[in-house]
């Protein structure tokens, strides 16, 4: 069973930059893993942010971006806003199945 | 507008089955795969499987094989996910989500509680 690992928590100041990563237990993450990123606030369904590594949905704020770096999928939040405080999940495709990371709790303080 | 509307909360006893529905509207029903994802209280997201709306072909996560059945009804634009032999660990919010590799639109979620 493939395991996707994310930072459990991250704290960032308003206006700062947050870098969230997603690593695979099977090796380096590539575009063939179709990396997706989601934001989830308490009591709400997840909201899609990024698909297939770096593609944004129409509703994705410009300050969110996706990439690959150092064998990991990366979600970067620039100019972090208070409303960005949430849980963030990565999702990768591996071995014929989709696997979510454990999630990163982002605190804006 | 494009939306997925799920059925209401369910309470089941251990060993029973539950069927959750997901009605699609605002787009071509057969054009987008549907995934099912669940989230236990206070826990992360877990992928359960996917269905091709055109053919009805499914692919289930290994963990759920033998217990889950995903179907679609093209006449009513509705997807369903049935989970059998329920146990307390199946207590979770169950979501449907659209798109093979985009997961762009999500249902509001259905709370399933398994308790004696």
Tab-separated table of N, CA, C and O in Angstrom, chain A residues 7-61:
chain	number	residue	atom	x	y	z
A	7	UNK	N	3.470	17.228	5.598
A	7	UNK	CA	3.761	17.817	6.892
A	7	UNK	C	2.460	17.833	7.709
A	7	UNK	O	1.444	18.295	7.203
A	8	UNK	N	2.473	17.364	8.939
A	8	UNK	CA	1.224	17.374	9.718
A	8	UNK	C	0.693	18.781	9.972
A	8	UNK	O	-0.519	18.996	9.987
A	9	UNK	N	1.614	19.725	10.190
A	9	UNK	CA	1.168	21.080	10.479
A	9	UNK	C	2.208	22.098	10.024
A	9	UNK	O	3.393	21.762	9.866
A	10	UNK	N	1.710	23.307	9.801
A	10	UNK	CA	2.569	24.406	9.347
A	10	UNK	C	1.953	25.695	9.850
A	10	UNK	O	0.721	25.854	9.805
A	11	UNK	N	2.789	26.595	10.327
A	11	UNK	CA	2.305	27.897	10.764
A	11	UNK	C	2.985	28.978	9.939
A	11	UNK	O	4.207	28.939	9.742
A	12	UNK	N	2.198	29.922	9.460
A	12	UNK	CA	2.735	30.990	8.622
A	12	UNK	C	2.093	32.319	9.037
A	12	UNK	O	0.948	32.347	9.510
A	13	UNK	N	2.831	33.377	8.881
A	13	UNK	CA	2.314	34.711	9.202
A	13	UNK	C	1.562	35.274	8.014
A	13	UNK	O	1.883	34.961	6.856
A	14	UNK	N	0.559	36.107	8.269
A	14	UNK	CA	-0.157	36.750	7.160
A	14	UNK	C	0.816	37.500	6.246
A	14	UNK	O	1.726	38.179	6.731
A	15	UNK	N	0.625	37.326	4.946
A	15	UNK	CA	1.510	37.937	3.979
A	15	UNK	C	2.737	37.114	3.662
A	15	UNK	O	3.476	37.430	2.709
A	16	UNK	N	2.956	36.068	4.392
A	16	UNK	CA	4.099	35.198	4.168
A	16	UNK	C	3.838	34.148	3.103
A	16	UNK	O	2.803	34.172	2.427
A	17	UNK	N	4.800	33.249	2.967
A	17	UNK	CA	4.697	32.166	1.983
A	17	UNK	C	4.714	30.820	2.694
A	17	UNK	O	5.529	30.597	3.589
A	18	UNK	N	3.793	29.942	2.286
A	18	UNK	CA	3.727	28.594	2.847
A	18	UNK	C	4.047	27.590	1.751
A	18	UNK	O	3.520	27.694	0.637
A	19	UNK	N	4.906	26.642	2.074
A	19	UNK	CA	5.276	25.593	1.119
A	19	UNK	C	4.898	24.245	1.712
A	19	UNK	O	5.433	23.835	2.747
A	20	UNK	N	3.954	23.572	1.076
A	20	UNK	CA	3.461	22.271	1.526
A	20	UNK	C	3.962	21.224	0.542
A	20	UNK	O	3.905	21.432	-0.677
A	21	UNK	N	4.429	20.086	1.079
A	21	UNK	CA	4.959	19.055	0.204
A	21	UNK	C	4.213	17.740	0.363
A	21	UNK	O	3.537	17.506	1.369
A	22	UNK	N	4.384	16.885	-0.657
A	22	UNK	CA	3.722	15.584	-0.695
A	22	UNK	C	4.695	14.579	-1.290
A	22	UNK	O	5.079	14.706	-2.458
A	23	UNK	N	5.095	13.606	-0.471
A	23	UNK	CA	6.059	12.611	-0.904
A	23	UNK	C	5.402	11.239	-0.998
A	23	UNK	O	4.480	10.935	-0.240
A	24	UNK	N	5.912	10.406	-1.909
A	24	UNK	CA	5.389	9.054	-2.092
A	24	UNK	C	6.378	8.021	-1.562
A	24	UNK	O	7.585	8.151	-1.748
A	25	UNK	N	5.842	6.999	-0.919
A	25	UNK	CA	6.691	5.926	-0.387
A	25	UNK	C	7.302	5.079	-1.490
A	25	UNK	O	8.244	4.310	-1.250
A	26	UNK	N	6.797	5.223	-2.721
A	26	UNK	CA	7.305	4.407	-3.830
A	26	UNK	C	8.450	5.079	-4.562
A	26	UNK	O	9.069	4.459	-5.425
A	27	UNK	N	8.742	6.353	-4.236
A	27	UNK	CA	9.830	7.041	-4.908
A	27	UNK	C	9.453	8.449	-5.294
A	27	UNK	O	8.502	9.022	-4.767
A	28	UNK	N	10.222	9.009	-6.237
A	28	UNK	CA	9.997	10.393	-6.639
A	28	UNK	C	8.621	10.575	-7.287
A	28	UNK	O	8.182	9.749	-8.083
A	29	UNK	N	7.975	11.670	-6.918
A	29	UNK	CA	6.684	12.017	-7.520
A	29	UNK	C	6.944	12.703	-8.861
A	29	UNK	O	7.758	13.625	-8.951
A	30	UNK	N	6.265	12.231	-9.886
A	30	UNK	CA	6.377	12.823	-11.215
A	30	UNK	C	4.986	13.259	-11.679
A	30	UNK	O	3.984	13.015	-10.992
A	31	UNK	N	4.926	13.879	-12.845
A	31	UNK	CA	3.634	14.307	-13.374
A	31	UNK	C	2.725	13.113	-13.639
A	31	UNK	O	1.502	13.249	-13.665
A	32	UNK	N	3.315	11.945	-13.817
A	32	UNK	CA	2.526	10.737	-14.028
A	32	UNK	C	1.729	10.297	-12.812
A	32	UNK	O	0.887	9.410	-12.911
A	33	UNK	N	1.986	10.929	-11.693
A	33	UNK	CA	1.200	10.681	-10.489
A	33	UNK	C	-0.041	11.590	-10.442
A	33	UNK	O	-0.836	11.507	-9.529
A	34	UNK	N	-0.171	12.471	-11.452
A	34	UNK	CA	-1.313	13.395	-11.546
A	34	UNK	C	-1.597	14.103	-10.210
A	34	UNK	O	-2.714	14.041	-9.687
A	35	UNK	N	-0.618	14.789	-9.635
A	35	UNK	CA	-0.833	15.412	-8.323
A	35	UNK	C	-2.003	16.394	-8.291
A	35	UNK	O	-2.138	17.250	-9.164
A	36	UNK	N	-2.829	16.236	-7.272
A	36	UNK	CA	-3.946	17.134	-7.015
A	36	UNK	C	-3.799	17.692	-5.606
A	36	UNK	O	-3.242	17.031	-4.729
A	37	UNK	N	-4.316	18.884	-5.403
A	37	UNK	CA	-4.318	19.516	-4.083
A	37	UNK	C	-5.714	20.025	-3.770
A	37	UNK	O	-6.403	20.569	-4.649
A	38	UNK	N	-6.097	19.859	-2.479
A	38	UNK	CA	-7.424	20.256	-2.019
A	38	UNK	C	-7.309	21.042	-0.722
A	38	UNK	O	-6.411	20.798	0.090
A	39	UNK	N	-8.243	21.950	-0.537
A	39	UNK	CA	-8.364	22.712	0.699
A	39	UNK	C	-9.650	22.287	1.383
A	39	UNK	O	-10.688	22.146	0.724
A	40	UNK	N	-9.604	22.091	2.700
A	40	UNK	CA	-10.820	21.748	3.423
A	40	UNK	C	-10.900	22.556	4.712
A	40	UNK	O	-9.978	22.532	5.529
A	41	UNK	N	-12.004	23.255	4.870
A	41	UNK	CA	-12.270	24.004	6.100
A	41	UNK	C	-13.247	23.218	6.949
A	41	UNK	O	-13.997	22.384	6.413
A	42	UNK	N	-13.271	23.457	8.252
A	42	UNK	CA	-14.126	22.663	9.151
A	42	UNK	C	-15.581	22.653	8.723
A	42	UNK	O	-16.163	23.696	8.399
A	43	UNK	N	-16.133	21.441	8.683
A	43	UNK	CA	-17.543	21.286	8.358
A	43	UNK	C	-17.881	21.423	6.886
A	43	UNK	O	-19.061	21.420	6.527
A	44	UNK	N	-16.866	21.546	6.042
A	44	UNK	CA	-17.115	21.715	4.615
A	44	UNK	C	-16.532	20.558	3.813
A	44	UNK	O	-15.618	19.862	4.273
A	45	UNK	N	-17.054	20.374	2.615
A	45	UNK	CA	-16.470	19.420	1.687
A	45	UNK	C	-15.128	19.967	1.191
A	45	UNK	O	-14.912	21.185	1.193
A	46	UNK	N	-14.238	19.092	0.769
A	46	UNK	CA	-12.972	19.574	0.185
A	46	UNK	C	-13.250	20.425	-1.048
A	46	UNK	O	-14.240	20.238	-1.747
A	47	UNK	N	-12.338	21.366	-1.296
A	47	UNK	CA	-12.418	22.214	-2.483
A	47	UNK	C	-11.157	21.990	-3.305
A	47	UNK	O	-10.043	22.080	-2.769
A	48	UNK	N	-11.348	21.682	-4.578
A	48	UNK	CA	-10.203	21.445	-5.455
A	48	UNK	C	-9.439	22.734	-5.722
A	48	UNK	O	-10.053	23.772	-6.014
A	49	UNK	N	-8.109	22.661	-5.640
A	49	UNK	CA	-7.261	23.820	-5.909
A	49	UNK	C	-6.394	23.638	-7.158
A	49	UNK	O	-6.322	24.512	-8.017
A	50	UNK	N	-5.688	22.498	-7.220
A	50	UNK	CA	-4.708	22.231	-8.279
A	50	UNK	C	-4.936	20.821	-8.805
A	50	UNK	O	-5.185	19.903	-8.019
A	51	UNK	N	-4.816	20.638	-10.134
A	51	UNK	CA	-4.879	19.302	-10.695
A	51	UNK	C	-3.723	19.081	-11.664
A	51	UNK	O	-3.208	20.030	-12.255
A	52	UNK	N	-3.330	17.831	-11.788
A	52	UNK	CA	-2.217	17.410	-12.649
A	52	UNK	C	-1.031	18.366	-12.484
A	52	UNK	O	-0.616	19.058	-13.416
A	53	UNK	N	-0.521	18.384	-11.305
A	53	UNK	CA	0.705	19.083	-10.903
A	53	UNK	C	0.534	20.591	-10.703
A	53	UNK	O	0.787	21.100	-9.615
A	54	UNK	N	0.138	21.326	-11.769
A	54	UNK	CA	0.204	22.782	-11.682
A	54	UNK	C	-0.972	23.505	-12.340
A	54	UNK	O	-0.893	24.716	-12.572
A	55	UNK	N	-2.029	22.780	-12.636
A	55	UNK	CA	-3.181	23.392	-13.294
A	55	UNK	C	-4.188	23.905	-12.258
A	55	UNK	O	-4.533	23.184	-11.324
A	56	UNK	N	-4.640	25.129	-12.447
A	56	UNK	CA	-5.587	25.729	-11.515
A	56	UNK	C	-7.013	25.609	-12.040
A	56	UNK	O	-7.255	25.679	-13.237
A	57	UNK	N	-7.952	25.470	-11.136
A	57	UNK	CA	-9.358	25.528	-11.474
A	57	UNK	C	-9.742	27.005	-11.607
A	57	UNK	O	-9.027	27.879	-11.106
A	58	UNK	N	-10.866	27.279	-12.244
A	58	UNK	CA	-11.268	28.685	-12.435
A	58	UNK	C	-11.390	29.469	-11.128
A	58	UNK	O	-11.217	30.681	-11.115
A	59	UNK	N	-11.718	28.768	-10.045
A	59	UNK	CA	-11.930	29.439	-8.764
A	59	UNK	C	-10.663	29.504	-7.896
A	59	UNK	O	-10.704	30.055	-6.788
A	60	UNK	N	-9.581	28.912	-8.347
A	60	UNK	CA	-8.355	28.878	-7.543
A	60	UNK	C	-7.695	30.258	-7.503
A	60	UNK	O	-7.356	30.806	-8.565
A	61	UNK	N	-7.493	30.810	-6.307
A	61	UNK	CA	-6.824	32.114	-6.224
A	61	UNK	C	-5.427	32.073	-6.840
A	61	UNK	O	-4.730	31.060	-6.746
